């Protein structure tokens, strides 16, 4: 009898472990909700909005209705004077138009961190401008959030402001406490995007993958800009060519990892065993037929911070490009030297001790006081260098770790 009881107990434990290791897919009772964000503006940042439009096409064709999709993008590409194909935005060489049919929920100055957080919380009253569309998800629903943007430690840049890691985490915890999702997945493509999720708990049914280091790809000679971001196009082209009712989030992560290396996972990683369709599609809809995509032999990867200068180099003649390179080197030296001097003065003022200066300026420290970090970033952007100015993007001085 004891042996039988022991066997049954072990069997039950094994079944429980397997069930936890492979979470159930969304039942017929739940809905799938999607939030898509492009956090930049301007023709040289074309790739972020192209990524966002492509992501919309994927979830739309896989059965998620527009009323359950929220799109935030500046929307200055389709009618841009530099666009030789008005109304058309593509995300790969000779690609299809991914702009067609994309909802214009939040555009121009409505693409803000505050609106994004209000969308996640389902707080329509707090949105400013835009359509007011927000998540209306509940305890049986899945939520998929995709962001393509520029970033720095602990923040993602929106067109005119920043989204901070602690503010995003606070909203995620709020959503968990208020049961506005059953399971939620984040894909974030930006420089230092891993820093947005380092404190994500592993017990609230949220799974996140991030690019960590972001690379632009697919330079288009006719459009004179980069069409996509490497992390983003890898997961989206995987979703295009695979059967999403069979492909898992983990397999998709492995595909991206094999191409981009510096990708990371956070949160409840057991959710990665779920099918991609559980977040990027409608469980009750017929799967979209997989596409056939011709491989791009040379993606032309370039670190995202180098994109403005890379475009200039490709756009102008070799003689002009040589001059611009020299100018950029000169500006960079001046910019870095100015930054060093400014930061040395700040550290000296704060510590009053020259002996501590080299350590503070060279060691990357944890951001323990988030409000202090926000204040420092805001003050630095206002009085030292603003990363929204084109001349600063070209000189590209590195912002020291505060």
XYZ file of C-alpha atoms in Angstrom:
402
model
C 0.000 0.000 0.000
C 2.833 2.384 0.918
C 4.555 1.651 -2.392
C 1.338 2.336 -4.309
C 0.790 5.626 -2.459
C 4.409 6.641 -3.064
C 4.118 5.804 -6.764
C 0.904 7.820 -7.105
C 2.441 10.761 -5.262
C 5.504 10.785 -7.500
C 3.291 10.451 -10.577
C 1.198 13.426 -9.490
C 4.307 15.461 -8.794
C 5.703 14.624 -12.234
C 2.469 15.580 -13.959
C 2.419 18.869 -12.037
C 5.985 19.683 -13.005
C 5.321 18.936 -16.653
C 2.164 21.052 -16.613
C 4.062 23.963 -15.115
C 6.910 23.568 -17.576
C 4.523 23.714 -20.543
C 1.831 26.336 -19.847
C -1.538 25.841 -21.429
C -2.382 27.834 -24.527
C -5.111 30.441 -24.409
C -8.579 28.954 -24.036
C -11.552 29.952 -26.138
C -12.689 32.257 -23.325
C -9.787 34.675 -23.611
C -8.828 37.341 -26.150
C -5.444 38.386 -27.449
C -4.441 42.055 -27.183
C -1.485 43.755 -28.822
C 0.368 47.035 -28.228
C 2.889 48.119 -30.889
C 5.197 51.112 -30.411
C 7.711 52.858 -32.682
C 9.612 55.237 -30.429
C 11.188 57.632 -32.916
C 10.517 60.049 -35.750
C 12.306 61.222 -38.867
C 13.397 59.635 -42.138
C 16.767 58.486 -40.748
C 14.802 56.473 -38.135
C 12.583 54.935 -40.857
C 13.315 51.418 -39.600
C 11.460 51.770 -36.282
C 8.116 52.641 -37.872
C 8.668 50.077 -40.618
C 9.215 47.464 -37.888
C 6.019 48.548 -36.141
C 3.962 48.420 -39.331
C 5.304 44.938 -40.124
C 4.407 43.744 -36.619
C 0.848 44.986 -37.156
C 0.555 43.046 -40.418
C 1.613 39.843 -38.646
C -0.920 40.008 -35.824
C -3.643 41.298 -38.154
C -3.302 38.507 -40.701
C -3.276 35.967 -37.869
C -6.733 36.960 -36.786
C -6.419 39.638 -34.093
C -9.028 42.339 -34.840
C -8.066 46.008 -34.948
C -10.138 46.806 -31.864
C -7.686 44.638 -29.888
C -4.553 46.222 -31.414
C -3.117 49.577 -30.309
C -0.471 51.184 -32.555
C 1.712 54.118 -31.548
C 3.936 55.625 -34.258
C 4.832 59.147 -35.316
C 3.476 58.520 -38.846
C 5.808 60.817 -40.787
C 7.029 58.308 -43.387
C 4.209 57.616 -45.832
C 3.835 61.247 -46.880
C 7.435 62.296 -46.194
C 8.997 64.455 -48.919
C 11.876 61.961 -49.070
C 9.499 59.084 -49.767
C 9.647 58.410 -53.522
C 6.765 55.919 -53.158
C 4.097 57.901 -51.260
C 1.894 55.759 -49.053
C 4.355 52.870 -49.126
C 6.601 51.695 -46.279
C 8.668 48.516 -46.563
C 10.665 46.516 -44.002
C 12.992 44.526 -46.275
C 14.540 44.941 -49.738
C 11.823 44.724 -52.414
C 9.340 43.996 -49.644
C 5.593 44.437 -49.620
C 3.899 47.593 -48.336
C 3.542 47.114 -44.571
C 1.899 50.522 -44.056
C -1.431 49.635 -45.658
C -4.275 49.428 -43.148
C -2.225 50.206 -40.034
C -4.426 51.865 -37.361
C -3.465 55.442 -36.469
C -4.254 55.253 -32.760
C -1.504 57.519 -31.447
C 0.543 59.597 -33.883
C 2.805 62.674 -33.829
C 2.901 64.279 -30.372
C 0.541 61.624 -28.973
C 3.392 59.082 -29.059
C 4.448 59.615 -25.453
C 5.504 57.443 -22.508
C 2.472 58.646 -20.517
C 0.050 57.556 -23.232
C 1.834 54.219 -23.585
C 1.566 53.512 -19.866
C -2.082 54.604 -19.857
C -2.763 52.206 -22.739
C -1.276 49.313 -20.761
C -3.282 50.217 -17.652
C -6.498 50.490 -19.657
C -6.839 54.112 -18.526
C -8.482 55.881 -21.450
C -9.226 58.980 -19.359
C -5.504 59.652 -18.876
C -4.619 59.560 -22.581
C -3.956 62.854 -24.321
C -4.658 63.314 -28.018
C -4.819 60.113 -30.015
C -7.801 57.790 -30.361
C -8.091 57.010 -26.658
C -7.959 53.296 -27.473
C -6.477 51.301 -24.579
C -6.237 47.691 -23.469
C -9.539 46.338 -22.194
C -8.045 42.987 -21.330
C -9.099 40.781 -18.445
C -7.896 37.808 -16.373
C -8.348 35.307 -19.226
C -6.556 37.355 -21.887
C -3.070 37.343 -23.380
C -1.173 40.556 -24.072
C 1.699 41.009 -26.536
C 3.764 44.231 -26.395
C 6.350 45.087 -29.046
C 8.586 48.183 -28.949
C 11.143 49.330 -31.517
C 13.063 52.417 -30.409
C 16.346 53.965 -29.339
C 17.559 53.330 -25.822
C 20.098 53.885 -23.045
C 20.592 52.296 -19.615
C 17.228 52.184 -17.867
C 15.251 54.069 -20.513
C 13.682 53.922 -23.961
C 13.509 57.070 -26.062
C 10.146 58.164 -27.443
C 10.011 60.936 -30.089
C 10.282 63.749 -27.530
C 10.614 62.087 -24.135
C 11.813 58.962 -22.305
C 10.168 55.880 -20.832
C 11.976 54.711 -17.682
C 12.380 51.114 -16.572
C 10.883 51.622 -13.118
C 7.763 53.312 -14.541
C 7.229 50.401 -16.921
C 7.743 47.865 -14.126
C 5.280 49.708 -11.874
C 2.616 49.454 -14.572
C 3.333 45.755 -15.156
C 2.896 45.113 -11.414
C -0.314 47.186 -11.500
C -1.650 45.063 -14.363
C -0.811 41.875 -12.465
C -2.516 43.037 -9.270
C -5.598 44.156 -11.188
C -5.760 40.917 -13.194
C -5.731 42.614 -16.595
C -3.965 39.684 -18.241
C -3.463 35.949 -17.921
C -0.063 35.906 -19.615
C 1.923 38.730 -21.174
C 4.939 38.861 -23.512
C 7.275 41.773 -24.321
C 9.624 42.044 -27.309
C 11.869 45.148 -27.072
C 14.370 46.237 -29.730
C 16.616 49.110 -28.609
C 20.147 49.709 -27.398
C 20.467 48.686 -23.726
C 16.889 47.376 -23.837
C 17.840 44.535 -21.495
C 18.123 47.136 -18.726
C 14.365 47.705 -19.002
C 13.604 44.207 -17.727
C 16.342 43.293 -15.249
C 13.949 43.604 -12.285
C 11.008 41.823 -13.918
C 9.679 39.205 -11.442
C 9.479 35.602 -12.609
C 6.218 34.831 -10.784
C 3.715 37.179 -12.469
C 3.325 35.355 -15.816
C 5.290 37.884 -17.880
C 8.004 36.848 -20.333
C 10.297 39.316 -22.117
C 13.038 39.167 -24.719
C 15.230 42.129 -25.617
C 17.817 43.031 -28.231
C 20.346 44.510 -25.738
C 22.467 45.870 -28.625
C 20.456 47.154 -31.570
C 21.617 47.021 -35.196
C 20.038 48.640 -38.228
C 19.867 46.550 -41.394
C 18.722 46.502 -45.035
C 20.012 49.835 -46.355
C 17.903 50.920 -49.334
C 19.799 52.831 -52.029
C 16.637 54.377 -53.459
C 15.156 55.467 -50.129
C 18.565 56.286 -48.634
C 17.761 54.869 -45.224
C 17.766 51.591 -43.304
C 14.581 49.562 -43.615
C 14.687 47.500 -40.426
C 16.329 46.521 -37.155
C 18.063 43.158 -37.062
C 16.443 41.763 -33.886
C 13.028 42.851 -35.130
C 13.215 41.589 -38.706
C 14.474 38.227 -37.466
C 11.506 37.550 -35.200
C 9.026 38.990 -37.696
C 10.383 37.104 -40.706
C 10.284 33.958 -38.569
C 6.607 34.687 -37.857
C 6.065 35.241 -41.595
C 7.509 31.903 -42.739
C 6.482 29.566 -39.906
C 3.179 28.055 -38.844
C 2.501 30.028 -35.656
C 0.277 27.269 -34.287
C 3.404 25.059 -34.184
C 6.280 27.503 -33.683
C 7.067 28.242 -30.014
C 8.317 31.451 -28.449
C 11.498 29.612 -27.460
C 12.188 28.472 -31.016
C 11.599 32.013 -32.215
C 13.980 33.302 -29.547
C 16.613 30.776 -30.660
C 16.236 31.915 -34.280
C 16.804 35.528 -33.263
C 19.634 34.549 -30.926
C 21.439 32.647 -33.679
C 21.524 35.817 -35.771
C 21.914 38.612 -33.237
C 23.803 37.014 -30.312
C 23.143 39.726 -27.733
C 19.501 38.862 -27.056
C 18.270 38.189 -23.532
C 15.290 36.640 -21.733
C 13.606 37.807 -18.540
C 10.662 36.931 -16.322
C 8.785 33.636 -16.428
C 10.784 31.713 -19.018
C 8.435 28.713 -18.937
C 6.065 30.824 -21.066
C 8.607 30.441 -23.879
C 7.280 26.905 -24.351
C 3.984 28.347 -25.569
C 3.078 28.678 -29.225
C 3.725 32.002 -30.928
C 0.098 32.137 -32.024
C -0.966 32.369 -28.366
C 0.272 35.986 -28.465
C 0.641 36.990 -32.115
C -2.615 35.486 -33.351
C -6.201 34.517 -32.602
C -6.534 30.969 -31.277
C -9.967 30.652 -32.916
C -8.882 31.947 -36.332
C -7.447 29.932 -39.194
C -3.643 30.261 -39.216
C -2.245 32.577 -41.884
C -0.468 30.565 -44.586
C 3.333 30.788 -44.169
C 5.116 33.073 -46.633
C 8.199 32.319 -48.682
C 10.906 34.945 -48.310
C 14.063 35.140 -50.368
C 17.118 35.397 -48.093
C 18.947 38.711 -47.996
C 22.576 37.697 -48.418
C 24.090 40.910 -47.058
C 21.945 42.651 -44.429
C 24.517 45.466 -43.987
C 24.382 45.620 -40.196
C 25.333 48.889 -38.521
C 25.092 49.818 -34.800
C 22.001 51.955 -34.332
C 23.857 55.005 -32.898
C 25.958 55.145 -36.094
C 22.977 55.252 -38.455
C 22.823 59.038 -39.183
C 26.484 59.175 -40.183
C 26.274 55.904 -42.104
C 23.416 57.333 -44.174
C 25.466 60.439 -44.931
C 28.439 58.299 -45.956
C 26.283 56.277 -48.344
C 24.389 59.257 -49.713
C 27.202 61.524 -50.785
C 30.255 61.075 -52.994
C 33.405 59.475 -51.625
C 35.148 62.868 -51.412
C 32.281 64.368 -49.429
C 32.062 61.226 -47.305
C 35.763 61.499 -46.478
C 35.264 65.109 -45.403
C 32.222 64.156 -43.324
C 34.178 61.379 -41.639
C 36.917 63.825 -40.697
C 34.308 66.310 -39.491
C 32.587 63.645 -37.491
C 35.868 62.532 -35.917
C 36.605 66.155 -35.014
C 33.127 66.644 -33.546
C 33.361 63.372 -31.671
C 36.684 64.299 -30.084
C 35.356 67.708 -29.110
C 32.090 66.240 -27.853
C 33.727 63.528 -25.768
C 36.265 65.942 -24.339
C 33.491 68.374 -23.404
C 31.521 65.545 -21.816
C 34.530 64.409 -19.812
C 35.171 67.907 -18.533
C 31.524 68.467 -17.626
C 31.227 65.121 -15.845
C 34.487 65.654 -13.964
C 33.141 68.983 -12.713
C 29.848 67.351 -11.673
C 31.585 64.533 -9.801
C 34.013 66.929 -8.138
C 31.130 69.117 -7.032
C 29.190 66.160 -5.611
C 32.041 64.317 -3.884
C 34.495 67.092 -3.111
C 37.204 64.437 -3.342
C 39.510 64.123 -6.347
C 40.587 60.645 -5.269
C 37.098 59.237 -5.852
C 36.648 60.786 -9.304
C 38.370 58.084 -11.435
C 36.408 55.315 -9.735
C 33.035 57.029 -10.083
C 33.673 57.932 -13.731
C 34.867 54.459 -14.736
C 32.696 52.022 -12.781
C 29.204 51.172 -14.023
C 26.948 51.410 -10.988
C 23.452 50.120 -10.322
C 20.663 52.683 -10.474
C 19.459 52.452 -6.878
C 17.712 55.839 -6.701
C 15.469 55.946 -9.747
C 14.065 59.426 -9.201
C 17.584 60.793 -8.820
C 18.522 59.065 -12.075
C 15.534 60.600 -13.877
C 16.350 64.064 -12.559
C 19.981 63.691 -13.612
C 19.058 62.512 -17.126
C 16.540 65.343 -17.534
C 19.009 67.973 -16.342
C 21.793 66.509 -18.486
C 19.591 66.517 -21.594
C 18.478 70.105 -20.971
C 21.802 71.690 -20.058
C 24.522 69.489 -21.606
C 23.527 67.447 -24.658
C 20.109 66.495 -25.966
C 20.053 63.244 -27.917
C 17.101 64.536 -29.925
C 19.252 67.113 -31.766
C 20.584 65.941 -35.178
C 24.038 67.471 -34.650
C 24.446 65.487 -31.440
C 23.428 62.272 -33.177
C 26.108 62.843 -35.812
C 28.842 63.729 -33.318
C 27.538 60.884 -31.173
C 29.272 61.613 -27.886
C 28.726 58.786 -25.431
C 26.638 59.707 -22.404
C 28.552 58.639 -19.268
C 26.862 56.259 -16.858
C 25.259 58.515 -14.237
